[in-house]
Amino acid sequence: MTRLWDKGAPLDARVLEFTAGEDHRLDERLVAYDVRASIAHAEMLEKQGLLAAPELRSIRAALTALAAEHAAGAWHIELAEEDGQTALERRLITRIGAAGERIHLGRSRNDQVLAALRLYLRDAVAELRAGALAVAAALDALAAREPGTPLPGYTHMQQAMPSSVPLWAAGFAAEIRDDGEGLAAVLRRIDKSPLGSAAGYGTPGLDIDREATRVRLGFTSVQHPVTAVQLSRGKAEAQLLFEITLLLQDSARLAADVLLFATREFGFVTPGEAFTTGSSIMPQKRNPDVFELIRARSATALGCLVEALALCAKLPSGYQRDLQLLKAPLFRGIDLGLATLAILPPALASLEFHAEAIRLDPDTRAAEEANRLAVAEGIPFREAYRRVAAKLRK
Amino acid sequence: MTRLWDKGAPLDARVLEFTAGEDHRLDERLVAYDVRASIAHAEMLEKQGLLAAPELRSIRAALTALAAEHAAGAWHIELAEEDGQTALERRLITRIGAAGERIHLGRSRNDQVLAALRLYLRDAVAELRAGALAVAAALDALAAREPGTPLPGYTHMQQAMPSSVPLWAAGFAAEIRDDGEGLAAVLRRIDKSPLGSAAGYGTPGLDIDREATRVRLGFTSVQHPVTAVQLSRGKAEAQLLFEITLLLQDSARLAADVLLFATREFGFVTPGEAFTTGSSIMPQKRNPDVFELIRARSATALGCLVEALALCAKLPSGYQRDLQLLKAPLFRGIDLGLATLAILPPALASLEFHAEAIRLDPDTRAAEEANRLAVAEGIPFREAYRRVAAKLRK
Amino acid sequence: MTRLWDKGAPLDARVLEFTAGEDHRLDERLVAYDVRASIAHAEMLEKQGLLAAPELRSIRAALTALAAEHAAGAWHIELAEEDGQTALERRLITRIGAAGERIHLGRSRNDQVLAALRLYLRDAVAELRAGALAVAAALDALAAREPGTPLPGYTHMQQAMPSSVPLWAAGFAAEIRDDGEGLAAVLRRIDKSPLGSAAGYGTPGLDIDREATRVRLGFTSVQHPVTAVQLSRGKAEAQLLFEITLLLQDSARLAADVLLFATREFGFVTPGEAFTTGSSIMPQKRNPDVFELIRARSATALGCLVEALALCAKLPSGYQRDLQLLKAPLFRGIDLGLATLAILPPALASLEFHAEAIRLDPDTRAAEEANRLAVAEGIPFREAYRRVAAKLRK
Amino acid sequence: MTRLWDKGAPLDARVLEFTAGEDHRLDERLVAYDVRASIAHAEMLEKQGLLAAPELRSIRAALTALAAEHAAGAWHIELAEEDGQTALERRLITRIGAAGERIHLGRSRNDQVLAALRLYLRDAVAELRAGALAVAAALDALAAREPGTPLPGYTHMQQAMPSSVPLWAAGFAAEIRDDGEGLAAVLRRIDKSPLGSAAGYGTPGLDIDREATRVRLGFTSVQHPVTAVQLSRGKAEAQLLFEITLLLQDSARLAADVLLFATREFGFVTPGEAFTTGSSIMPQKRNPDVFELIRARSATALGCLVEALALCAKLPSGYQRDLQLLKAPLFRGIDLGLATLAILPPALASLEFHAEAIRLDPDTRAAEEANRLAVAEGIPFREAYRRVAAKLRK
């Protein structure tokens, strides 16, 4: 943080700092996607006779090279370039001259950045889903590893009925797989091609082919009408953050169980030492920090979701600069989702259950007893319930 | 609000007030659904030999009568009954005696209330979708009514490029239809039968048939395993509130445009007088209150969503009483969604556009001019852009 | 909820339902305060020569009578009256005729409702503070009742160092007293007289005396300039909801501790039976519902806060109808705060600690041992820490 | 972002990445404060006879040097060091050996980091307040610059009554000064010394003097009891974020007005060119991006607030690792508050009002006319209102 504002920096530097903000860093992950979308756009222009074949070849080669160099760390977007789109076009022009000045025909930064973002989000969704499935698989493995380990089934944090480690793990696995499906469902909003909507009002005076870019980039449909494109900003983003929040809330509940079961008083489970840390003053402590931080990250996800929704709220239609700020909570949410999903499988694999320490209160059989009594004697359930309750009170 | 707490009320009344809260009022809308699910459950019990045929007939008749009487306003859930499930079972027993005491075999309030809630949510989703489609149709009608009315296309709240009332309305119609699809997608999480999971650990000692109740109630699948059922609480609810939030944020942006266009300074449109109110001190004022309140309700939706997500956050697994509080934000969100969707079509129909007052700045043709120049002269777009800009600066 | 929208109700009834919403119910609690502010306003008018003395007497008498009758339940605000201010003025005019038509001189509904709201909020803050202090006193009493009961001091949910029930209770008492001070600090934003700002632009053509009404109503200052009054809407409301959220989050953490300590596995404490409920299928269960709902209500408070903040966000200056919706989350938050504070003292008094079951791991003395070793031998703390750690590992 | 998780990194590196996260970057701003608190702690130890005078001198000199070197950019906290506290102690020991191993006597990382954070927050509050006052002063200057410029006073976004640029600016100035007072009020929660509470359960076996460190660091009081310290985590942080949210919401409303007044259709004002940006395809456009981003940043503030509150919600008492994540939203909120406050004064100074284009509808005099009529003829206000309304209808 340069904190230009309190150092008498020149005005234009302060305005640049305020408006560009951290965009140059955030846009780093979009460069490769911008290149793909830009090449598709250029190919469409050539097909429509708006770009000559040699120019297309030159653009394609230069963009491909720029992408490769960027991936190799040879260049980064600079603050002075404001954003990734400007950086790419500037470097393209530097490299190939006038041909580079032709690429922005028939598009605006508004549809350009959205195309790159949606291509990125498709990959992010795939990665998040794979992460969710890996967590579910780790829960399956845990269940398989502890086939006979009992566990009290709790309601209201009180022992209620008999359960088991496999049944406990299977419940979480099912919900985390459900979260994976929820993530996949976000693709409905992502998978629409914005290209050709330009600033939100199309490209008058130009004969472009929106279907051509859609096909090249593998989008499911072209987003119609052009005015819908900017109105839709923030909705796919918010839905992805919403699904990440559900996923991280499920992970947090899993972590809350582990933290409870790992107390000295429960003594059901011990997290692997690699997933704990020590204390700065208590020589005896091993703290289950990893599971605490998994619990905590659900709060960060909620913050990201609220920020994304609030950014779009009440804005008049048409592109507004406010929408640029969506990237920060979006990327933060994706990153914390991926990080949490990545640490969970080894953390779950490290759990050591202590079957011998897990004791079920005999009363947890009371519901079963009432069930059996009702069936055996043909009496109403309520009567069986009262009889079992009376017996227990003695 | 009895506010028992500050009146020296007896302790049990205060605890009842605190725990039951407004449940007896909220559960009113679930009674009919609870009856349907209870009858399906009783039919399954009979099929499994856990209930005699005459008892089933008696239960079915009594529940059907109770539902009809409730729909007719003949009875309401009382605070002392705590919740709708207890009220129904109590009244059933009062009416048919011992047979009524048999119905709770093989279920718990936990899966009972969830079955009723999900049946209700299916209907609520259908009603919300229909409402969204009606709004989109009202926007289509508006576009058809003003086929040639121009409108500036704005970006950054500045006139940018030419647009029109039909194009403006079509953008919103597309997004509100998209919200309708988003609402439908919530059914994936709703449409799972919880019956048979009981308190979250199944029904040991009983041979029940979860598939039978699923088929009778038309759920798409049985939710497995039983431990997933209570873990999933709040997720469908939150997703529905999320989609309502998106829908109301789109409505709010539509209202924001109308409020802007209806200022004296824009003068593009006048809302129908029925949708405005007067001032208590300014005799001349007509205020567009309906559109202001449409804008405002997106904030209420966001509050409901945050409340629902926060309620479930970090809870250990297994049913917790906290989950009961989900109903309040859920029903509030659904009701405000329906109310907003219902007022929008007549409010949109009342809009009177003033085509003669809508003037586009000639500069809004600059992008088109640059496009045409680039094509006509075969020059790069950037060069055309600079030439048009130079001309405009003069 | 009449749900007029789906019943083909006439348009004006639907618009009334949408705009007035639940205002007639919400405004009930403001009637007495509106009467006080209205009398102060009338007295000022008379002092300024804008109202004759007999008219003032007539207005004062009628308003006083209306307030008494309302308090006795003799009348309620009706939906058709839209809001409490209109209801009061209408009834005043019905009762005393033309004199009643004089009271709205020099004010608008905007400053009128805000004056009543702020008078109410002063009382609400006092009641909430008293409630917080009562909870702190209940914690003091608990500490006094269990002077020698040990408790492990936890960090990371692991036993860390020795603590005790008094020390545990004193920590919460201190924080809840801090919350009480936080509530009191909200008065800074509440205690400003809005009267005389009218619709937000003063009362041109009238010689009113804003200081006079301020003094009569006991506000600390007159809010200046008039344009600040409507801009400030929602800020005191949000601050109060913020402080209620902190208070309920502290209460929720207290409840989380009790729920943990009351598990069978900890077995440290049992809540009084009056504060628990039974299960519908498990005859043996006693569930700590009251403490679960205390934990849950912090989520509702957060929802109210977010709703209030989001309502005001990004609005152009000057009164907007959106602000009317502030009352719902505000009153909901206040009510749930009061209800939670009222149930906590008896719930805390009911806690039965089981000192014999509370065992501290001997290792919780390790930090003390390292401290003593460092002092006794004059060695660095880090060396003492390593020595104690080595001894414990054996 | 190293994204170790998807690269087959060794487990300990992945756990470190997950647990330490961005702490090493975030803690950079706390180093100088940690040094101050550490020196105060060491001085107290020496006073209590727990540290020899030469050791104190050595520690003080080394810490002072480390702080100076850090300020000069000579070293940074490394990821492998996990956090700033560890980095500082490690470097201290490297530099002065055994004496450095003595400094952690009588404290824990828990109270150490909190002391540094609170010292930092005191400065942050002062800086934010100064920023708010500078914005208010800029609004005063604007009012002084446009003494006679009229402005319609709006309600419901409709012209309501006469206002002026000075009155408009003064309303915002008053509210932003109020926000400055709100920021100052956060000090009540910040200004308590946590030192000596160690991990939350004091320092058994050691005779330390909490009052001595309090005096040296200028805190108003020692926080009692020790168990309150960790319970209070997040509350001052959330209150600061709450006040920043109010401040940024006021700024956002100011920006919303400017954006409205700067539309072509209003034409009341033009932001300075330095505060606008161009379009990538529309040569004619100047966009008021700075004001759009000021409007948007209120949403980011809300996200930070929700994240901070959600992080602490429902946690059992005693330090939990979750609390570590508070720093990220806290610092983000402070930074965006400072950045917004810094850009506002020059942005406001750049506003060029067009008095000639600002026309008030004659009807905005209607309330004044009714007032004058009521006084002149001694008729009730309601009658005057009706007469003026009737006249206007003609």
PDB file of N, CA and C in Angstrom, chain A residues 154-161 260 262-266 279-285 287 292 295 310-311 313-314 361 363 366 382 385 392, chain C residues 154-161 260 262-266 279-282 284-285 287 292 295 310-311 313-314 361 363 366-367 382 385 392:
ATOM      1  N   TYR A 154     -26.199 -36.560  18.135  1.00  0.00           N
ATOM      2  CA  TYR A 154     -26.592 -35.446  18.997  1.00  0.00           C
ATOM      3  C   TYR A 154     -27.776 -34.673  18.417  1.00  0.00           C
ATOM      4  N   THR A 155     -28.638 -34.202  19.273  1.00  0.00           N
ATOM      5  CA  THR A 155     -29.532 -33.092  18.937  1.00  0.00           C
ATOM      6  C   THR A 155     -29.434 -32.133  20.101  1.00  0.00           C
ATOM      7  N   HIS A 156     -29.509 -30.843  19.832  1.00  0.00           N
ATOM      8  CA  HIS A 156     -29.382 -29.838  20.903  1.00  0.00           C
ATOM      9  C   HIS A 156     -28.067 -30.009  21.672  1.00  0.00           C
ATOM     10  N   MET A 157     -27.052 -30.556  21.026  1.00  0.00           N
ATOM     11  CA  MET A 157     -25.752 -30.829  21.647  1.00  0.00           C
ATOM     12  C   MET A 157     -25.823 -31.872  22.766  1.00  0.00           C
ATOM     13  N   GLN A 158     -26.937 -32.556  22.867  1.00  0.00           N
ATOM     14  CA  GLN A 158     -27.104 -33.631  23.849  1.00  0.00           C
ATOM     15  C   GLN A 158     -27.139 -34.965  23.122  1.00  0.00           C
ATOM     16  N   GLN A 159     -26.601 -35.986  23.762  1.00  0.00           N
ATOM     17  CA  GLN A 159     -26.697 -37.319  23.177  1.00  0.00           C
ATOM     18  C   GLN A 159     -28.167 -37.654  22.972  1.00  0.00           C
ATOM     19  N   ALA A 160     -28.490 -38.116  21.764  1.00  0.00           N
ATOM     20  CA  ALA A 160     -29.895 -38.338  21.441  1.00  0.00           C
ATOM     21  C   ALA A 160     -30.156 -39.797  21.066  1.00  0.00           C
ATOM     22  N   MET A 161     -29.449 -40.265  20.039  1.00  0.00           N
ATOM     23  CA  MET A 161     -29.659 -41.624  19.552  1.00  0.00           C
ATOM     24  C   MET A 161     -28.316 -42.165  19.081  1.00  0.00           C
ATOM     25  N   LEU A 260     -15.138 -29.868  18.841  1.00  0.00           N
ATOM     26  CA  LEU A 260     -15.876 -30.354  20.015  1.00  0.00           C
ATOM     27  C   LEU A 260     -15.377 -31.744  20.408  1.00  0.00           C
ATOM     28  N   ALA A 262     -12.639 -33.029  19.827  1.00  0.00           N
ATOM     29  CA  ALA A 262     -11.219 -33.032  20.175  1.00  0.00           C
ATOM     30  C   ALA A 262     -10.942 -32.370  21.522  1.00  0.00           C
ATOM     31  N   THR A 263     -11.995 -31.874  22.182  1.00  0.00           N
ATOM     32  CA  THR A 263     -11.743 -31.331  23.526  1.00  0.00           C
ATOM     33  C   THR A 263     -11.289 -32.466  24.428  1.00  0.00           C
ATOM     34  N   ARG A 264     -10.577 -32.106  25.471  1.00  0.00           N
ATOM     35  CA  ARG A 264     -10.160 -33.118  26.448  1.00  0.00           C
ATOM     36  C   ARG A 264     -11.385 -33.809  27.030  1.00  0.00           C
ATOM     37  N   GLU A 265     -12.503 -33.064  27.201  1.00  0.00           N
ATOM     38  CA  GLU A 265     -13.677 -33.604  27.857  1.00  0.00           C
ATOM     39  C   GLU A 265     -14.393 -34.638  26.987  1.00  0.00           C
ATOM     40  N   PHE A 266     -14.476 -34.391  25.683  1.00  0.00           N
ATOM     41  CA  PHE A 266     -15.030 -35.406  24.795  1.00  0.00           C
ATOM     42  C   PHE A 266     -13.962 -36.487  24.580  1.00  0.00           C
ATOM     43  N   SER A 279       1.763 -23.243  21.833  1.00  0.00           N
ATOM     44  CA  SER A 279       1.446 -21.993  22.513  1.00  0.00           C
ATOM     45  C   SER A 279       2.730 -21.256  22.828  1.00  0.00           C
ATOM     46  N   SER A 280       2.634 -19.922  22.920  1.00  0.00           N
ATOM     47  CA  SER A 280       3.838 -19.157  23.208  1.00  0.00           C
ATOM     48  C   SER A 280       4.191 -19.172  24.694  1.00  0.00           C
ATOM     49  N   ILE A 281       3.240 -19.560  25.549  1.00  0.00           N
ATOM     50  CA  ILE A 281       3.582 -19.591  26.982  1.00  0.00           C
ATOM     51  C   ILE A 281       3.210 -20.887  27.676  1.00  0.00           C
ATOM     52  N   MET A 282       2.360 -21.725  27.044  1.00  0.00           N
ATOM     53  CA  MET A 282       1.942 -22.941  27.730  1.00  0.00           C
ATOM     54  C   MET A 282       2.627 -24.125  27.068  1.00  0.00           C
ATOM     55  N   PRO A 283       3.665 -24.644  27.706  1.00  0.00           N
ATOM     56  CA  PRO A 283       4.502 -25.662  27.055  1.00  0.00           C
ATOM     57  C   PRO A 283       3.720 -26.917  26.682  1.00  0.00           C
ATOM     58  N   GLN A 284       2.614 -27.173  27.374  1.00  0.00           N
ATOM     59  CA  GLN A 284       1.905 -28.443  27.150  1.00  0.00           C
ATOM     60  C   GLN A 284       0.923 -28.401  25.987  1.00  0.00           C
ATOM     61  N   LYS A 285       0.587 -27.187  25.463  1.00  0.00           N
ATOM     62  CA  LYS A 285      -0.550 -27.072  24.551  1.00  0.00           C
ATOM     63  C   LYS A 285      -0.254 -27.563  23.136  1.00  0.00           C
ATOM     64  N   ASN A 287      -2.710 -26.982  19.822  1.00  0.00           N
ATOM     65  CA  ASN A 287      -3.961 -26.323  19.460  1.00  0.00           C
ATOM     66  C   ASN A 287      -4.412 -26.704  18.057  1.00  0.00           C
ATOM     67  N   GLU A 292      -9.877 -24.562  13.603  1.00  0.00           N
ATOM     68  CA  GLU A 292     -10.436 -23.251  13.982  1.00  0.00           C
ATOM     69  C   GLU A 292     -10.503 -22.316  12.786  1.00  0.00           C
ATOM     70  N   ARG A 295     -13.297 -23.185  10.492  1.00  0.00           N
ATOM     71  CA  ARG A 295     -14.534 -22.630  11.050  1.00  0.00           C
ATOM     72  C   ARG A 295     -14.648 -21.132  10.741  1.00  0.00           C
ATOM     73  N   ALA A 310     -24.005  -5.808  -2.071  1.00  0.00           N
ATOM     74  CA  ALA A 310     -24.179  -4.387  -1.760  1.00  0.00           C
ATOM     75  C   ALA A 310     -23.605  -3.502  -2.858  1.00  0.00           C
ATOM     76  N   LEU A 311     -22.550  -3.979  -3.528  1.00  0.00           N
ATOM     77  CA  LEU A 311     -21.950  -3.167  -4.588  1.00  0.00           C
ATOM     78  C   LEU A 311     -22.942  -2.860  -5.707  1.00  0.00           C
ATOM     79  N   ALA A 313     -26.304  -3.050  -5.512  1.00  0.00           N
ATOM     80  CA  ALA A 313     -27.627  -2.635  -5.066  1.00  0.00           C
ATOM     81  C   ALA A 313     -27.964  -1.215  -5.500  1.00  0.00           C
ATOM     82  N   LYS A 314     -29.154  -1.050  -6.023  1.00  0.00           N
ATOM     83  CA  LYS A 314     -29.755   0.265  -6.286  1.00  0.00           C
ATOM     84  C   LYS A 314     -29.082   1.066  -7.392  1.00  0.00           C
ATOM     85  N   ASP A 361     -24.490 -42.940  26.028  1.00  0.00           N
ATOM     86  CA  ASP A 361     -25.395 -43.051  27.157  1.00  0.00           C
ATOM     87  C   ASP A 361     -26.433 -44.121  26.823  1.00  0.00           C
ATOM     88  N   ASP A 363     -29.353 -44.338  27.581  1.00  0.00           N
ATOM     89  CA  ASP A 363     -30.640 -43.715  27.267  1.00  0.00           C
ATOM     90  C   ASP A 363     -30.815 -43.402  25.782  1.00  0.00           C
ATOM     91  N   ALA A 366     -33.557 -45.123  23.970  1.00  0.00           N
ATOM     92  CA  ALA A 366     -34.947 -44.979  24.424  1.00  0.00           C
ATOM     93  C   ALA A 366     -35.935 -44.879  23.267  1.00  0.00           C
ATOM     94  N   ARG A 382     -47.470 -42.888  21.323  1.00  0.00           N
ATOM     95  CA  ARG A 382     -47.463 -41.970  22.467  1.00  0.00           C
ATOM     96  C   ARG A 382     -47.514 -42.716  23.786  1.00  0.00           C
ATOM     97  N   TYR A 385     -44.113 -44.232  24.349  1.00  0.00           N
ATOM     98  CA  TYR A 385     -43.222 -43.142  24.743  1.00  0.00           C
ATOM     99  C   TYR A 385     -43.364 -42.855  26.235  1.00  0.00           C
ATOM    100  N   LEU A 392     -37.581 -44.688  32.621  1.00  0.00           N
ATOM    101  CA  LEU A 392     -36.302 -43.973  32.728  1.00  0.00           C
ATOM    102  C   LEU A 392     -36.261 -43.054  33.944  1.00  0.00           C
TER     103      LEU A 392
ATOM    104  N   TYR C 154      -9.906 -22.088  29.059  1.00  0.00           N
ATOM    105  CA  TYR C 154      -9.683 -22.657  27.724  1.00  0.00           C
ATOM    106  C   TYR C 154      -9.071 -21.640  26.769  1.00  0.00           C
ATOM    107  N   THR C 155      -8.219 -22.123  25.898  1.00  0.00           N
ATOM    108  CA  THR C 155      -7.905 -21.396  24.661  1.00  0.00           C
ATOM    109  C   THR C 155      -7.975 -22.444  23.566  1.00  0.00           C
ATOM    110  N   HIS C 156      -8.430 -22.058  22.399  1.00  0.00           N
ATOM    111  CA  HIS C 156      -8.566 -23.015  21.284  1.00  0.00           C
ATOM    112  C   HIS C 156      -9.452 -24.193  21.687  1.00  0.00           C
ATOM    113  N   MET C 157     -10.380 -23.980  22.627  1.00  0.00           N
ATOM    114  CA  MET C 157     -11.262 -25.028  23.140  1.00  0.00           C
ATOM    115  C   MET C 157     -10.499 -26.138  23.877  1.00  0.00           C
ATOM    116  N   GLN C 158      -9.246 -25.920  24.157  1.00  0.00           N
ATOM    117  CA  GLN C 158      -8.438 -26.864  24.928  1.00  0.00           C
ATOM    118  C   GLN C 158      -8.149 -26.287  26.310  1.00  0.00           C
ATOM    119  N   GLN C 159      -8.129 -27.163  27.312  1.00  0.00           N
ATOM    120  CA  GLN C 159      -7.748 -26.703  28.648  1.00  0.00           C
ATOM    121  C   GLN C 159      -6.379 -26.043  28.573  1.00  0.00           C
ATOM    122  N   ALA C 160      -6.281 -24.849  29.127  1.00  0.00           N
ATOM    123  CA  ALA C 160      -5.049 -24.083  28.981  1.00  0.00           C
ATOM    124  C   ALA C 160      -4.432 -23.769  30.343  1.00  0.00           C
ATOM    125  N   MET C 161      -5.198 -23.084  31.199  1.00  0.00           N
ATOM    126  CA  MET C 161      -4.696 -22.674  32.503  1.00  0.00           C
ATOM    127  C   MET C 161      -5.851 -22.733  33.495  1.00  0.00           C
ATOM    128  N   LEU C 260     -21.906 -25.931  25.871  1.00  0.00           N
ATOM    129  CA  LEU C 260     -20.739 -26.821  25.887  1.00  0.00           C
ATOM    130  C   LEU C 260     -20.588 -27.476  27.263  1.00  0.00           C
ATOM    131  N   ALA C 262     -22.767 -27.973  29.377  1.00  0.00           N
ATOM    132  CA  ALA C 262     -23.931 -28.787  29.730  1.00  0.00           C
ATOM    133  C   ALA C 262     -24.014 -30.079  28.923  1.00  0.00           C
ATOM    134  N   THR C 263     -23.038 -30.292  28.023  1.00  0.00           N
ATOM    135  CA  THR C 263     -23.055 -31.593  27.329  1.00  0.00           C
ATOM    136  C   THR C 263     -22.809 -32.679  28.361  1.00  0.00           C
ATOM    137  N   ARG C 264     -23.257 -33.877  28.027  1.00  0.00           N
ATOM    138  CA  ARG C 264     -22.993 -35.024  28.897  1.00  0.00           C
ATOM    139  C   ARG C 264     -21.491 -35.208  29.081  1.00  0.00           C
ATOM    140  N   GLU C 265     -20.705 -34.910  28.023  1.00  0.00           N
ATOM    141  CA  GLU C 265     -19.279 -35.182  28.056  1.00  0.00           C
ATOM    142  C   GLU C 265     -18.546 -34.207  28.981  1.00  0.00           C
ATOM    143  N   PHE C 266     -18.926 -32.958  28.985  1.00  0.00           N
ATOM    144  CA  PHE C 266     -18.355 -32.032  29.940  1.00  0.00           C
ATOM    145  C   PHE C 266     -19.002 -32.286  31.309  1.00  0.00           C
ATOM    146  N   SER C 279     -38.340 -33.903  24.029  1.00  0.00           N
ATOM    147  CA  SER C 279     -38.277 -34.316  22.630  1.00  0.00           C
ATOM    148  C   SER C 279     -39.589 -34.981  22.254  1.00  0.00           C
ATOM    149  N   SER C 280     -39.933 -34.930  20.958  1.00  0.00           N
ATOM    150  CA  SER C 280     -41.189 -35.549  20.541  1.00  0.00           C
ATOM    151  C   SER C 280     -41.052 -37.053  20.374  1.00  0.00           C
ATOM    152  N   ILE C 281     -39.824 -37.574  20.285  1.00  0.00           N
ATOM    153  CA  ILE C 281     -39.689 -39.037  20.149  1.00  0.00           C
ATOM    154  C   ILE C 281     -38.703 -39.671  21.115  1.00  0.00           C
ATOM    155  N   MET C 282     -37.856 -38.856  21.773  1.00  0.00           N
ATOM    156  CA  MET C 282     -36.858 -39.454  22.655  1.00  0.00           C
ATOM    157  C   MET C 282     -37.255 -39.172  24.096  1.00  0.00           C
ATOM    158  N   GLN C 284     -36.106 -39.722  26.883  1.00  0.00           N
ATOM    159  CA  GLN C 284     -35.114 -39.375  27.905  1.00  0.00           C
ATOM    160  C   GLN C 284     -34.608 -37.949  27.804  1.00  0.00           C
ATOM    161  N   LYS C 285     -34.882 -37.257  26.697  1.00  0.00           N
ATOM    162  CA  LYS C 285     -34.192 -35.997  26.422  1.00  0.00           C
ATOM    163  C   LYS C 285     -34.698 -34.812  27.233  1.00  0.00           C
ATOM    164  N   ASN C 287     -33.691 -30.811  26.614  1.00  0.00           N
ATOM    165  CA  ASN C 287     -32.903 -29.995  25.701  1.00  0.00           C
ATOM    166  C   ASN C 287     -32.788 -28.555  26.200  1.00  0.00           C
ATOM    167  N   GLU C 292     -29.957 -22.337  23.477  1.00  0.00           N
ATOM    168  CA  GLU C 292     -29.785 -22.397  22.015  1.00  0.00           C
ATOM    169  C   GLU C 292     -30.393 -21.165  21.353  1.00  0.00           C
ATOM    170  N   ARG C 295     -28.283 -18.150  21.784  1.00  0.00           N
ATOM    171  CA  ARG C 295     -27.200 -18.190  20.793  1.00  0.00           C
ATOM    172  C   ARG C 295     -27.702 -17.741  19.419  1.00  0.00           C
ATOM    173  N   ALA C 310     -28.307  -1.209   4.843  1.00  0.00           N
ATOM    174  CA  ALA C 310     -28.537  -1.307   3.405  1.00  0.00           C
ATOM    175  C   ALA C 310     -29.679  -0.397   2.956  1.00  0.00           C
ATOM    176  N   LEU C 311     -30.648  -0.173   3.835  1.00  0.00           N
ATOM    177  CA  LEU C 311     -31.775   0.694   3.458  1.00  0.00           C
ATOM    178  C   LEU C 311     -31.310   2.104   3.104  1.00  0.00           C
ATOM    179  N   ALA C 313     -28.195   3.041   2.259  1.00  0.00           N
ATOM    180  CA  ALA C 313     -27.021   3.119   1.397  1.00  0.00           C
ATOM    181  C   ALA C 313     -27.335   3.768   0.056  1.00  0.00           C
ATOM    182  N   LYS C 314     -26.463   4.673  -0.355  1.00  0.00           N
ATOM    183  CA  LYS C 314     -26.446   5.250  -1.710  1.00  0.00           C
ATOM    184  C   LYS C 314     -27.640   6.125  -2.050  1.00  0.00           C
ATOM    185  N   ASP C 361      -6.942 -30.610  33.972  1.00  0.00           N
ATOM    186  CA  ASP C 361      -5.766 -31.373  33.598  1.00  0.00           C
ATOM    187  C   ASP C 361      -4.571 -30.791  34.363  1.00  0.00           C
ATOM    188  N   ASP C 363      -1.674 -30.536  33.560  1.00  0.00           N
ATOM    189  CA  ASP C 363      -0.827 -29.749  32.658  1.00  0.00           C
ATOM    190  C   ASP C 363      -1.210 -28.281  32.596  1.00  0.00           C
ATOM    191  N   ALA C 366       1.307 -25.792  33.730  1.00  0.00           N
ATOM    192  CA  ALA C 366       2.632 -25.739  33.103  1.00  0.00           C
ATOM    193  C   ALA C 366       3.144 -24.311  32.942  1.00  0.00           C
ATOM    194  N   ALA C 367       2.273 -23.394  32.567  1.00  0.00           N
ATOM    195  CA  ALA C 367       2.718 -22.011  32.388  1.00  0.00           C
ATOM    196  C   ALA C 367       3.175 -21.433  33.726  1.00  0.00           C
ATOM    197  N   ARG C 382      12.220 -18.404  28.054  1.00  0.00           N
ATOM    198  CA  ARG C 382      12.246 -19.389  26.971  1.00  0.00           C
ATOM    199  C   ARG C 382      12.943 -20.680  27.406  1.00  0.00           C
ATOM    200  N   TYR C 385      10.569 -22.500  29.714  1.00  0.00           N
ATOM    201  CA  TYR C 385       9.515 -23.083  28.881  1.00  0.00           C
ATOM    202  C   TYR C 385       9.993 -24.402  28.283  1.00  0.00           C
ATOM    203  N   LEU C 392       7.282 -32.498  30.457  1.00  0.00           N
ATOM    204  CA  LEU C 392       5.932 -32.966  30.148  1.00  0.00           C
ATOM    205  C   LEU C 392       5.945 -34.038  29.064  1.00  0.00           C
TER     206      LEU C 392
END
